[in-house]
XYZ file of C-alpha atoms in Angstrom:
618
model
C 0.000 0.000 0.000
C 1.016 3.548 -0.696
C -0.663 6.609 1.115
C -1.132 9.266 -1.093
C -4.055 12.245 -1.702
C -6.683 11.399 -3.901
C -5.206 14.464 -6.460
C -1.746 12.411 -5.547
C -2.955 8.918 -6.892
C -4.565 9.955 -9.767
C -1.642 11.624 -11.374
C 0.302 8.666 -10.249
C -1.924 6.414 -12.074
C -2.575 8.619 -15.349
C 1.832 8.602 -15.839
C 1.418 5.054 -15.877
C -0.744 4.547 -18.403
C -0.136 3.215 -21.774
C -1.528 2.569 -25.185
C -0.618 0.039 -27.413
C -1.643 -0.676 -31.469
C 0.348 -2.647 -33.747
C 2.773 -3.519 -31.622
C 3.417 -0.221 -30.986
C 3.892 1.134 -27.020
C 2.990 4.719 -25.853
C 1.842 6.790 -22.867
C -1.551 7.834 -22.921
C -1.806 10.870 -20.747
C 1.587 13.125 -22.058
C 0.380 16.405 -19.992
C -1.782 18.020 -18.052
C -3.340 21.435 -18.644
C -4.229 23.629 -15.817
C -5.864 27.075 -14.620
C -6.136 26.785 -10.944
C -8.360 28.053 -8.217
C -9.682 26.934 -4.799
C -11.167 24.076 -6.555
C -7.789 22.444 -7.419
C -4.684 24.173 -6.364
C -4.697 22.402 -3.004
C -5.264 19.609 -4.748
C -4.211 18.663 -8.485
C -1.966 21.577 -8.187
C -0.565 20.018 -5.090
C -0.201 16.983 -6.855
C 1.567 18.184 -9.788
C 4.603 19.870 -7.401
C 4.428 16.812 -5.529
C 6.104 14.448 -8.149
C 7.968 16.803 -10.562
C 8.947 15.449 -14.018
C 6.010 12.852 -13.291
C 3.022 14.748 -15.667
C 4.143 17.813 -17.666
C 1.909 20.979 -16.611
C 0.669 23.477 -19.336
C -0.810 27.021 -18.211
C -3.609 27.820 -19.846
C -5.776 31.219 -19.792
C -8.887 30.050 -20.691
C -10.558 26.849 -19.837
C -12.364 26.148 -22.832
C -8.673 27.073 -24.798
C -7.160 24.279 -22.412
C -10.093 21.495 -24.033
C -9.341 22.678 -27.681
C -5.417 22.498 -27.225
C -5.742 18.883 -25.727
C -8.420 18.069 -28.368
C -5.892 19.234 -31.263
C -3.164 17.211 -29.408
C -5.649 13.978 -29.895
C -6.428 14.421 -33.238
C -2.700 14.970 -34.549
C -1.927 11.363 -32.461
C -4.653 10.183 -33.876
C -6.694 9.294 -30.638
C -3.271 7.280 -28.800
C -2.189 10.053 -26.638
C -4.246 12.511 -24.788
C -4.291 15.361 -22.536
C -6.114 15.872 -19.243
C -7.607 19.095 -18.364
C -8.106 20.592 -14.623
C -9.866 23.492 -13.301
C -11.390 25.029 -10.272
C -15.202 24.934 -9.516
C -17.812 27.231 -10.518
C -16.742 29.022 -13.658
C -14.014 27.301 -14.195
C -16.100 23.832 -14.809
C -18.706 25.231 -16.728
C -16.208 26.504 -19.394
C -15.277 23.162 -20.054
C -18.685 22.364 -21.880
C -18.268 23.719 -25.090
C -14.797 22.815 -25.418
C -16.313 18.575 -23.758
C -18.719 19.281 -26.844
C -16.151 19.342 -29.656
C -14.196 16.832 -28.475
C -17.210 14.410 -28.054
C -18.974 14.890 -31.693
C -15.734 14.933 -33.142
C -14.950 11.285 -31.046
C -11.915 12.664 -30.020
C -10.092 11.826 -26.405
C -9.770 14.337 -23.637
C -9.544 13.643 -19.938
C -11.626 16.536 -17.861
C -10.573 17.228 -14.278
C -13.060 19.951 -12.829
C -13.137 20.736 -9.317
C -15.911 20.114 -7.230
C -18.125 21.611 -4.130
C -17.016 19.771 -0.663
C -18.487 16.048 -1.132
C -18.635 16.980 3.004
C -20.485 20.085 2.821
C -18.462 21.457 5.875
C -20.270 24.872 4.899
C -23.080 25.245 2.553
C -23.074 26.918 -0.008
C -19.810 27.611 -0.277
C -18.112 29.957 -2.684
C -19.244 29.627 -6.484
C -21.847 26.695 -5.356
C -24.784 26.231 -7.391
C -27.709 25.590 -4.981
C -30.242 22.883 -6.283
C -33.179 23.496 -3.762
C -34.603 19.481 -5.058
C -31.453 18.282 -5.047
C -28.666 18.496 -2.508
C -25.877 16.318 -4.928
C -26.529 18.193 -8.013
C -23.078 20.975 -9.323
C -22.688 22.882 -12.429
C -20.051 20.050 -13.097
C -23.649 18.120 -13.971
C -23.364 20.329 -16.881
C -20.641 18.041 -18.252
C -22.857 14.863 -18.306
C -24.581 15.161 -21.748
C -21.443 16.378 -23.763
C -19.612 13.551 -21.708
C -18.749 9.844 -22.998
C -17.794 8.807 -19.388
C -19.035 11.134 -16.239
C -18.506 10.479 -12.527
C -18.016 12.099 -9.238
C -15.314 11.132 -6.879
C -17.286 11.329 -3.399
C -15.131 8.910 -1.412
C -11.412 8.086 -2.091
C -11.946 4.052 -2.842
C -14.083 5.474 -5.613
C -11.858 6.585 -7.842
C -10.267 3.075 -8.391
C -13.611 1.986 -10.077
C -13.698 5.094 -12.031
C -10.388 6.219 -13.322
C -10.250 2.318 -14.673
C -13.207 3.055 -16.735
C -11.955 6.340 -17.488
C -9.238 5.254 -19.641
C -10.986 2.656 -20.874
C -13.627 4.727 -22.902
C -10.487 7.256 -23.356
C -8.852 4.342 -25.159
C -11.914 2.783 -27.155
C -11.520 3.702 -30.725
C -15.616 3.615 -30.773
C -16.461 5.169 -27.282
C -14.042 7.861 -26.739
C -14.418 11.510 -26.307
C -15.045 13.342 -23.696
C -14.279 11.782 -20.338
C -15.015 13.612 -16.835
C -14.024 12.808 -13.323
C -15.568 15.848 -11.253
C -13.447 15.834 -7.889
C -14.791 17.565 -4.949
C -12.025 19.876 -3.010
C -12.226 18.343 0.103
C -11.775 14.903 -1.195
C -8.937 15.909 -3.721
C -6.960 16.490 -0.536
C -8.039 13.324 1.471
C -5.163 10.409 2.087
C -5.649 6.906 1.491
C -4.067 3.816 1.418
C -3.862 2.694 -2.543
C -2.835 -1.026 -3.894
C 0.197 -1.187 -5.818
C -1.829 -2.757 -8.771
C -3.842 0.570 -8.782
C -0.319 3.044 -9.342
C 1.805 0.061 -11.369
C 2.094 0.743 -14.664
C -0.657 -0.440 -17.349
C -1.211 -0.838 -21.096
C -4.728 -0.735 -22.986
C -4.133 -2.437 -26.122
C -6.155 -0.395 -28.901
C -8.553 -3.014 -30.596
C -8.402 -3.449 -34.182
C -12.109 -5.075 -34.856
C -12.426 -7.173 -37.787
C -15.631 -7.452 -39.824
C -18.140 -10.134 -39.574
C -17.610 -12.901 -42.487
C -21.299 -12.292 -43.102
C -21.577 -8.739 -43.038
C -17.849 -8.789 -45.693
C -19.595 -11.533 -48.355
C -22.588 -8.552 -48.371
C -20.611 -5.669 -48.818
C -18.844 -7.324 -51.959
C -22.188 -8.370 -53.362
C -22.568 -4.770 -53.433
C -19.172 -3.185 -54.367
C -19.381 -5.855 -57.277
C -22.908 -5.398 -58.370
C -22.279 -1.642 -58.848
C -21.931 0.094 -61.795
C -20.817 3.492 -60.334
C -19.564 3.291 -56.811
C -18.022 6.134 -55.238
C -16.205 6.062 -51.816
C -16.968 8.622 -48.767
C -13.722 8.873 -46.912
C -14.068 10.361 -43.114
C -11.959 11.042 -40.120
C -12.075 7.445 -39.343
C -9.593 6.822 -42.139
C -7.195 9.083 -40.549
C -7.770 7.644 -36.938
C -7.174 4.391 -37.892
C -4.143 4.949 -40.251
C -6.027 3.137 -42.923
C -4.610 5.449 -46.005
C -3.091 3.049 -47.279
C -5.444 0.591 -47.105
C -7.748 2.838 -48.908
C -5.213 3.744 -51.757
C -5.180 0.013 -52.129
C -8.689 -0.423 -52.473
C -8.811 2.471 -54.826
C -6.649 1.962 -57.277
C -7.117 -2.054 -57.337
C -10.758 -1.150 -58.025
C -10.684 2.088 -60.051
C -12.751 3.759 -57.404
C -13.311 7.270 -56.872
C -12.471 9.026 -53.488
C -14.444 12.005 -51.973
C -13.735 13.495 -48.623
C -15.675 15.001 -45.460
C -14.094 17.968 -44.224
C -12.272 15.329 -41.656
C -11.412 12.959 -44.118
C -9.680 15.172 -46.555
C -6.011 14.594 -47.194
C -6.407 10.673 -46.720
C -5.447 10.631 -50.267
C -2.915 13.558 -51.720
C -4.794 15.644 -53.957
C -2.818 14.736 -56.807
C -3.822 10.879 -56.361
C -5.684 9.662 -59.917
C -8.769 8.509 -57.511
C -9.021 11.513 -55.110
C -11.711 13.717 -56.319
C -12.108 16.133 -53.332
C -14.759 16.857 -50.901
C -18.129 16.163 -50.873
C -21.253 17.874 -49.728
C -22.274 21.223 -49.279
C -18.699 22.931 -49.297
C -17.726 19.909 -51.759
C -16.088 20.480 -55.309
C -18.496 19.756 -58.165
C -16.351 16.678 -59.461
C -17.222 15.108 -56.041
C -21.207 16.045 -55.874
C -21.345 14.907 -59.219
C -20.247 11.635 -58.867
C -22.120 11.086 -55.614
C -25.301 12.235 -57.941
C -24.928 9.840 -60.171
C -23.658 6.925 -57.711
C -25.715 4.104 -57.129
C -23.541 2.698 -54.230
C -21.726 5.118 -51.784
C -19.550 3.288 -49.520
C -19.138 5.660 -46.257
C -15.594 4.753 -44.905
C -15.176 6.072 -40.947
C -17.736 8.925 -41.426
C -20.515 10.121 -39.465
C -22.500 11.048 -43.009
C -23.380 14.708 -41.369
C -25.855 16.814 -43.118
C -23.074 18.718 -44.700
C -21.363 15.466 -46.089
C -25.237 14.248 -47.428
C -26.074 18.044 -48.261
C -28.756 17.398 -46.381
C -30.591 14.377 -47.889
C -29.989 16.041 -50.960
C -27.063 14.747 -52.277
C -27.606 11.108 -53.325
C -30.807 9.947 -55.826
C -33.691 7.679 -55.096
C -31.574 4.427 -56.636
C -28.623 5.091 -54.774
C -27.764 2.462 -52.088
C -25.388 3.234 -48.749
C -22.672 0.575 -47.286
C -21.005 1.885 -44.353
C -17.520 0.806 -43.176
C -16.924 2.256 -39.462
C -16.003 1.465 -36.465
C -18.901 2.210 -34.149
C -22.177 0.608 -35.084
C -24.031 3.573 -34.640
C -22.584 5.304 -37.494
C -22.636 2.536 -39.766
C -26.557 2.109 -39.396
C -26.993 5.571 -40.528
C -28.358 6.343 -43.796
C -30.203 2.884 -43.581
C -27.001 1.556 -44.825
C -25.818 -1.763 -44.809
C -23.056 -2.451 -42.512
C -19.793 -3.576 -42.425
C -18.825 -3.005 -38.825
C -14.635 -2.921 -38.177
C -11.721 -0.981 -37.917
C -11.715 0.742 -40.893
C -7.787 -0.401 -41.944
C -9.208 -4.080 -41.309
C -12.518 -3.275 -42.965
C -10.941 -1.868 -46.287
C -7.847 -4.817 -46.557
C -10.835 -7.641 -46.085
C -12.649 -6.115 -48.936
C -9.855 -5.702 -51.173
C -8.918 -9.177 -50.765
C -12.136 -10.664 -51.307
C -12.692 -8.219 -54.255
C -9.954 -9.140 -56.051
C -9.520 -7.870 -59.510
C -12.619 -5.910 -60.105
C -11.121 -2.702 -61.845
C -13.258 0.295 -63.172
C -12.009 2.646 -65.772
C -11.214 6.183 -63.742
C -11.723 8.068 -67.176
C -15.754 9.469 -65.936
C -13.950 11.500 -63.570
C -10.655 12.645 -65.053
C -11.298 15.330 -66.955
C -13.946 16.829 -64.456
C -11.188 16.866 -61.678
C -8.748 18.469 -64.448
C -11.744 20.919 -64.645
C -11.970 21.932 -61.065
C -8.378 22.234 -60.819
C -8.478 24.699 -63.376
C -11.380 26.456 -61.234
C -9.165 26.230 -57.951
C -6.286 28.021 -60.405
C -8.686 30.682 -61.520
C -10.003 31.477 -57.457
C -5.931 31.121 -56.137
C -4.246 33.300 -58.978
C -4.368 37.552 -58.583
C -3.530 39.436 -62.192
C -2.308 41.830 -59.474
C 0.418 41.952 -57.151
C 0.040 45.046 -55.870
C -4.284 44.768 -55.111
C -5.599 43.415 -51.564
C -6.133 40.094 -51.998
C -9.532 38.062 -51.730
C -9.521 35.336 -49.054
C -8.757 32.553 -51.911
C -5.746 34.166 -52.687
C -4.518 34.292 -49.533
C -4.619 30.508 -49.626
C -3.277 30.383 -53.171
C -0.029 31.749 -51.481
C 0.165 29.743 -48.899
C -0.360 27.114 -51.121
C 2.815 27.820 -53.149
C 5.177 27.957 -49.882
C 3.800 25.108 -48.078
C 5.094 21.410 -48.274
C 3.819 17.689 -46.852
C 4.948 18.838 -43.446
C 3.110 21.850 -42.752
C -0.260 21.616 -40.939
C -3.452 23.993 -41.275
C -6.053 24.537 -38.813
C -9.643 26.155 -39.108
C -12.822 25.307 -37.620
C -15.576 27.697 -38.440
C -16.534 30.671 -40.791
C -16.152 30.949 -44.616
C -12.618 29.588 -44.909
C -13.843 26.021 -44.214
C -15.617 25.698 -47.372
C -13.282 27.607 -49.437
C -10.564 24.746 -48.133
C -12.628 21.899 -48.184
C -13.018 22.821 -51.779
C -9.565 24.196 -53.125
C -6.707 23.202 -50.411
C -4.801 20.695 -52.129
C -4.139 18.391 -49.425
C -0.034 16.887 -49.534
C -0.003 14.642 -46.303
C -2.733 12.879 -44.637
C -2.527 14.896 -41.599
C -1.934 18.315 -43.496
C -5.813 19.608 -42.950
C -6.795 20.219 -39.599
C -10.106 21.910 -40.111
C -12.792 20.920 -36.887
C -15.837 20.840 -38.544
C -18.199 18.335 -36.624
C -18.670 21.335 -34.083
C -17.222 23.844 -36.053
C -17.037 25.869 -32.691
C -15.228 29.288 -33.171
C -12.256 30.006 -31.215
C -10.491 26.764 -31.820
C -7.694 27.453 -33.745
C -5.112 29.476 -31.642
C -5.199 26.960 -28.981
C -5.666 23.301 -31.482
C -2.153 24.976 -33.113
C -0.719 24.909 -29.727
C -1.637 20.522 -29.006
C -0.803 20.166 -32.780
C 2.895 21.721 -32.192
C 3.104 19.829 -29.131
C 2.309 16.669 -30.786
C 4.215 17.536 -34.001
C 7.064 19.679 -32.776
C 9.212 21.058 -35.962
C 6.649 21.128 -38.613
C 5.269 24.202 -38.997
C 1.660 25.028 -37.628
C -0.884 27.373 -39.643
C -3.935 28.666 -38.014
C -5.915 30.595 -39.946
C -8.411 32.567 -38.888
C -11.062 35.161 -39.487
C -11.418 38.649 -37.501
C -14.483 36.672 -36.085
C -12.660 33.764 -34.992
C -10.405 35.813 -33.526
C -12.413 38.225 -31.582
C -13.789 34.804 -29.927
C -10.859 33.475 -28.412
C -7.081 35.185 -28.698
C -5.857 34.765 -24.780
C -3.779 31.282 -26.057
C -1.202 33.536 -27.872
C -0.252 33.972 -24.445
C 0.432 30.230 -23.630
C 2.232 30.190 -27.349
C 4.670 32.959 -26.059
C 5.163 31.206 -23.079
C 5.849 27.849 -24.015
C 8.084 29.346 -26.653
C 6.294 27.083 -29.893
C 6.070 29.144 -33.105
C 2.450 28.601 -34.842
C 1.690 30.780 -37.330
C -1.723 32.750 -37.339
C -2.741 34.021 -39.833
C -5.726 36.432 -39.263
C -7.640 37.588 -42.368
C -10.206 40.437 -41.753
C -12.644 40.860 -43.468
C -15.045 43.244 -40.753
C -17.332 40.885 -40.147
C -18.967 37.522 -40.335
C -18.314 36.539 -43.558
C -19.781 33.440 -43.775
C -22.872 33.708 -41.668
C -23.463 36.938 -43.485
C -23.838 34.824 -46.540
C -26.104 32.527 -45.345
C -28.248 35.303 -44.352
C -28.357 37.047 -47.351
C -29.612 33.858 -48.620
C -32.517 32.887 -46.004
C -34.145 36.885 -46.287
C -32.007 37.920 -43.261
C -30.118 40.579 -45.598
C -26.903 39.835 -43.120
C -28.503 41.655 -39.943
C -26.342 41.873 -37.278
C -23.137 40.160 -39.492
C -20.770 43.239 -39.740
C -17.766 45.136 -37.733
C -19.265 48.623 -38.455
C -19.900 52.162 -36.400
C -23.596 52.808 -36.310
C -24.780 54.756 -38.873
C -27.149 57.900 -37.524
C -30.434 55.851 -38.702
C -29.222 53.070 -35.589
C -28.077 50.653 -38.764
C -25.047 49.049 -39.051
C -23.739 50.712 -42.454
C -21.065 53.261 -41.290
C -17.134 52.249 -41.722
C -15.347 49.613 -40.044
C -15.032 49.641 -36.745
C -11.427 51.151 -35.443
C -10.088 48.024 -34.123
C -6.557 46.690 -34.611
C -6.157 43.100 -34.788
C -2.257 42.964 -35.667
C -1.681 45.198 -32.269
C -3.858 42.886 -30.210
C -2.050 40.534 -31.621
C 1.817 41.725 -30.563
C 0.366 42.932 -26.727
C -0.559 39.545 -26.338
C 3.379 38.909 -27.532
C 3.646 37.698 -31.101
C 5.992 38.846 -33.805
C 3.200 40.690 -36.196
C 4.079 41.258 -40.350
C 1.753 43.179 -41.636
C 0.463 42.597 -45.071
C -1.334 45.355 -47.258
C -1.421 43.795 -50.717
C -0.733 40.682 -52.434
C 3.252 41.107 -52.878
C 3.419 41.714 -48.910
C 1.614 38.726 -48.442
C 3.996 36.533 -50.089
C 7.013 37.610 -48.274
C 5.224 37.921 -45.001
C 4.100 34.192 -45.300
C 7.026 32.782 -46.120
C 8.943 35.063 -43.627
C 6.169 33.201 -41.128
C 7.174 29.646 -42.191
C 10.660 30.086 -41.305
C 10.597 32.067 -38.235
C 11.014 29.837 -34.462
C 9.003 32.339 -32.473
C 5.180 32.415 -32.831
C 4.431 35.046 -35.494
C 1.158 36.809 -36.960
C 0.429 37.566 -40.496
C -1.907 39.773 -40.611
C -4.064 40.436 -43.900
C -7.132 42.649 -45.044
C -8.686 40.902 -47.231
C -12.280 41.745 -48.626
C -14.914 43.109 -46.776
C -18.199 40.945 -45.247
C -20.374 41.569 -47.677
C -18.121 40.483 -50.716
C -17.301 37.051 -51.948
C -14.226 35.095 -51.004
C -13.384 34.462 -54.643
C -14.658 30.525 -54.058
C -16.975 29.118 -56.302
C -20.334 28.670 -55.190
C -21.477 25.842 -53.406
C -22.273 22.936 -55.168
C -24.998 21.273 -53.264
C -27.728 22.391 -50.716
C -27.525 23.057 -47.050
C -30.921 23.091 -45.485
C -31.656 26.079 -43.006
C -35.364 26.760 -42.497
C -36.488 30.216 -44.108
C -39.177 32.682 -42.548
C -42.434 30.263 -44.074
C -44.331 34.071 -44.399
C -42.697 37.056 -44.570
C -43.447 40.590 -45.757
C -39.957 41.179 -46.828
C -39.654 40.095 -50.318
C -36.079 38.821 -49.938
C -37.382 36.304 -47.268
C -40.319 35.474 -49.904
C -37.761 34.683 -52.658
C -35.130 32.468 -49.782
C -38.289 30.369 -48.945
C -39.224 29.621 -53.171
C -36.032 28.637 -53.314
C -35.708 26.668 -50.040
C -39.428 25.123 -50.853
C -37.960 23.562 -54.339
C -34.649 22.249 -51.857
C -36.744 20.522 -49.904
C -38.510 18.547 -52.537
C -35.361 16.919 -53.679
C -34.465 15.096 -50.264
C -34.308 11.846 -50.048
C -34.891 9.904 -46.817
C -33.118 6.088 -46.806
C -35.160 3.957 -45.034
C-alpha cells in the first residue's frame, strides 16, 4: 500500500498509463493542462509539485482554450495520446462544456478534471456553489454529463479506483471515446488513502483493431461488385485508424473514386488519380457529381453529417449506402448496410475478397482536371500590388507550403473555401474541426498540434471573427516558446454567416464590424479596431500585409521564423465574396415560411424547391 491524496494517486496512475496498437507502445496521458483556483490548487496543483517530471503541466488562460489544445493534441496522435484538463469549480467547470462538446462529436479523447463543491459540505453553499433546492448532490459540473462519454463524481477516495479504470478505458476505445469527466470535490482531492500497488503500477490498454463479420464482408462485396458506379466517402475514421493506405489500395485495385468530409480530406494527396475532393455542401463539383450519379456510396469512418449528405440532398432515389466504421451507430446511418470494423481491417478484407474488379477512372478525369483549373482561376491575382480576396490568400500559402506543414480552421467561410480548393499533400496536413465547427479553436488546437508535431510548422488561420472569440492562447504560445503561425484575415465581419443570411431573407442583420450609422443601422465604416496590435500585446511577432506582394514575403517570412508570429491580412470586406466558387450542393436552413420582406419570400421559393429533392433512406 502507498498513502497518497486522492489528487496524488490519480496523477500517479494517469503517468502510468499506456496505449498500445500494432505492436506499438505509448503513454496515454503526455500532460496536463491547468488554470487553478480553490477548486484544485490544493489539490491537483498540489499533486503536480508533488512528483515533478512525473506529468508535464501546461498554463492555460482560458478553460475552454485548455479542451481545444488537448483536443488538437488527440487528433494529430490520432486518438493514442491525450491530454487531461483541470480546473477550479464554478466558472471554471462550466467553461469546459463547449470545449467537452467538440471533443465528443468529433470522437476525439480528452480527460476533464473539474473541481468540485465539498463532497462533506463542511459549509453550505460555499463559494461559487450552485444551490439545487430538489437536489442536494446536483453541481454545475452536472453540466458536463450530456457532452460527456464517461461522467462520474469522486465522493469517497476508494471510488476513484472503479472510475479512473473506466476512465481510460472509454479514453482508449476507438468507438467510445471523447469526452471523459471525473468531477473531484475539493475536500476529497486532498483526502489520504491507502492505494494497492496494482492501482499506481504501470498499465497498457491495447487499442482493438475489430475485424468485420464474415457475413456482413460476403454482403458488402455483393454490393461493391454489383455496382456500376460506386463512389467512396472517406471520413476522419480513415485518418484515426491509419487506414490510407489501405484505402489507396482499395482504390486503385478497383478504379474507385475518393471524396472526402471535411475530416477525411487529405487521406489521399490531392494529386492521387482517384481523389476527387470533398463532398457535400462545401464539396467540389467533381465530387457532388459523382455522388449524384452513384448508385452505391460506400461511407468509410464517417458520421454522413448533413453537410457530407447536403442534407438528404445529395444522393438519388436508386442510390444504395454501405457503411464501413467502427462504431455501429454510425454505420446504421443512412439505412445503410453495414460492415462493422476498424476501418484499416474493414478496407484490406474487402480488397482481398474483391480481387480484380477494376473500373475505368476516365468518368472522372477530366472533371477533376476541370476543377483544378477552377481552384487556379479562385488562387491566382492578375495583381500583385491589389488586396487580396480570401482565396488568394490561400493560393499563397499554397505555393510555400510542403507535406509537413499543418493547417487549422474550424468555423466561418474559410472552411468551405478549403474543403473545396486546399490541395491536401499529407494525410494529416488539414486540420479543419468541422463536426462542431465551434469558433475560437484554432489558436489553442495549433498549440496541441505543435506539441504533438514539434518542428513542422503550424498554420492557423483565422477570421477577424474567430479571432475576436478566443485570442488569450497567444499567451500560452509565447510562453511555451512554440512558433504557430496565425494568420488572421479580416474581413469586418462575419463573412460566412453573413452569406447565409443574405440567402434565407435575413439581408446579413447583425453580421458586420461597423460604427452605427445615424439611422441606428449598421452601415457606417469599419469599426477602429486593430487586430495585428492585439495581436503583438498579447506577444507575437506581427508582419503586416497590405497587398498581395506583402503577403507573399510575409508568409514565407512566417514559415521560417522559431518564435510564434502573426500575419496579418485585409482581405475583402463581409459583404463580398471570397473568390470561391459557389457551393455545389444544398444546405438546409429553415427560411421565414411568411414574410413581408420580399427577400425572405424569394429564400423560402427557393428553399421550398430544396426541400422537394431530399431523399430519406429507409
Amino acid at each position: 500500500m502507498t498513502r497518497l491524496t486522492v489528487a496524488q494517486a490519480l496523477v500517479r496512475f494517469l503517468a502510468a498509463q499506456h496505449t498500445e496498437r500494432d505492436g506499438v507502445r505509448q503513454r496515454l496521458i503526455t500532460a496536463t493542462w491547468g488554470i487553478f483556483g480553490h477548486g484544485n490548487v490544493a489539490g491537483i496543483g498540489q499533486a503536480l509539485v508533488e512528483f515533478p517530471g512525473l506529468m508535464p503541466y501546461h498554463q492555460g488562460r482560458n478553460e475552454q482554450a485548455m479542451v481545444h489544445a488537448a483536443v488538437g493534441y488527440a487528433r494529430q496522435s490520432r486518438r493514442l495520446q491525450a491530454h487531461a484538463v483541470t480546473t477550479s469549480i464554478g466558472p471554471g467547470a462550466t467553461n469546459l462544456v463547449t470545449g467537452a462538446a467538440l471533443a465528443t462529436v468529433n470522437r476525439l479523447p480528452v480527460l476533464l478534471l473539474p473541481g468540485d463543491t465539498f463532497a462533506t459540505r463542511p459549509a453550505d453553499p460555499v463559494l461559487q456553489q450552485l444551490e439545487v433546492p430538489y437536489a442536494g448532490e446536483v453541481s454545475v459540473n452536472d453540466c458536463l454529463r450530456p457532452v460527456s462519454k464517461y461522467f462520474d463524481r469522486i465522493t469517497r477516495p476508494e471510488a476513484l479506483i472503479p472510475a479512473a479504470l473506466a476512465a481510460v478505458r472509454v479514453l482508449t476505445d476507438p468507438a467510445e471515446t471523447g469526452a471523459v469527466t471525473l468531477a473531484l470535490p475539493q475536500d476529497v482531492q486532498a483526502e489520504a488513502y491507502d492505494w494497492p500497488e496494482e492501482f499506481l503500477a504501470e498499465r497498457t490498454w491495447t487499442v482493438r483493431r475489430p475485424r468485420p463479420d464474415a457475413a456482413e464482408l460476403d454482403a458488402a462485396v455483393h454490393a461493391v461488385r454489383a455496382a456500376e458506379r460506386p463512389l467512396i466517402i472517406a471520413g476522419g475514421g480513415v485518418k484515426y485508424s491509419g487506414a490510407e493506405d489501405a484505402l489507396r489500395t482499395l482504390a486503385e485495385r478497383a478504379g474507385l473514386p475518393v471524396a472526402t468530409t471535411q475530416a477525411g480530406k487529405g487521406v489521399l494527396p490531392h494529386d492521387h488519380p482517384c481523389d476527387v475532393g470533398g463532398v457535400g455542401h462545401t464539396g467540389t463539383a467533381t465530387a457532388n457529381d459523382l455522388a449524384r450519379g452513384s448508385d452505391l456510396i460506400i461511407g468509410v469512418g464517417t458520421r454522413h453529417t448533413d453537410f457530407t449528405t447536403a442534407s438528404g440532398t445529395l444522393f438519388g432515389p436508386d442510390t444504395r449506402l454501405l457503411n464501413l466504421n467502427i462504431t455501429a451507430f454510425d454505420a446504421h446511418k443512412q439505412a445503410a448496410r453495414t460492415l462493422v470494423a476498424d476501418a484499416r481491417e474493414g478496407l484490406i478484407a474487402l480488397t482481398e475478397k474483391l480481387g480484380d474488379h477494376r473500373r475505368d477512372p476516365a468518368r472522372w478525369t477530366s472533371a477533376k482536371e476541370d476543377w483544378q483549373r477552377r481552384t487556379d482561376r479562385a488562387y491566382v491575382a492578375p495583381d500583385e500590388h491589389a488586396r487580396p480576396t480570401q482565396t488568394q490568400v490561400l493560393g499563397v500559402l499554397d505555393t510555400l507550403v510542403t507535406g509537413d506543414d499543418i493547417l487549422i480552421n474550424a468555423a466561418g467561410s474559410l472552411p468551405g473555401d478549403l474543403h473545396k480548393l486546399w490541395r491536401a499533400r499529407s494525410a494529416d496536413q488539414y486540420h479543419v474541426e468541422y463536426g462542431y465547427s465551434c469558433m475560437g479553436y484554432e489558436i489553442p488546437a495549433a498549440i496541441g498540434v505543435a506539441l504533438a508535431a514539434p518542428g513542422r510548422p503550424v498554420w492557423a488561420l483565422v477570421g477577424d471573427g474567430t479571432y475576436l472569440m478566443n485570442p488569450t492562447e497567444i499567451v500560452t504560445a509565447v510562453q511555451e516558446e512554440l512558433p504557430i503561425k496565425v494568420v488572421i484575415l479580416d474581413n469586418h465581419g462575419y463573412a460566412s454567416i453573413g452569406g447565409l443570411s443574405e440567402a434565407v431573407g435575413a439581408e446579413r442583420y447583425g453580421t458586420d464590424y461597423r460604427l452605427r450609422a445615424p439611422d441606428g443601422s449598421f452601415t457606417g465604416p469599419p469599426l477602429p479596431v486593430d487586430l495585428a496590435a492585439n495581436a503583438a500585446s498579447l506577444g507575437m511577432r506581427v508582419l503586416r500585409a497590405r497587398t498581395l506582394r506583402d503577403l507573399r514575403e510575409a508568409l514565407a517570412d512566417a514559415r521560417r521564423a522559431t518564435v510564434p508570429t502573426c500575419v496579418y491580412v485585409e482581405t475583402e470586406t463581409a459583404d463580398s465574396v471570397s473568390g470561391a466558387p459557389p457551393a455545389e450542393a444544398w444546405w438546409d436552413v429553415p427560411v421565414a415560411e411568411t414574410s413581408t420582406r420580399s427577400s425572405a419570400v424569394k429564400a423560402r421559393e427557393e428553399y421550398d424547391r430544396h426541400v422537394t429533392a431530399r431523399r430519406r433512406h429507409l
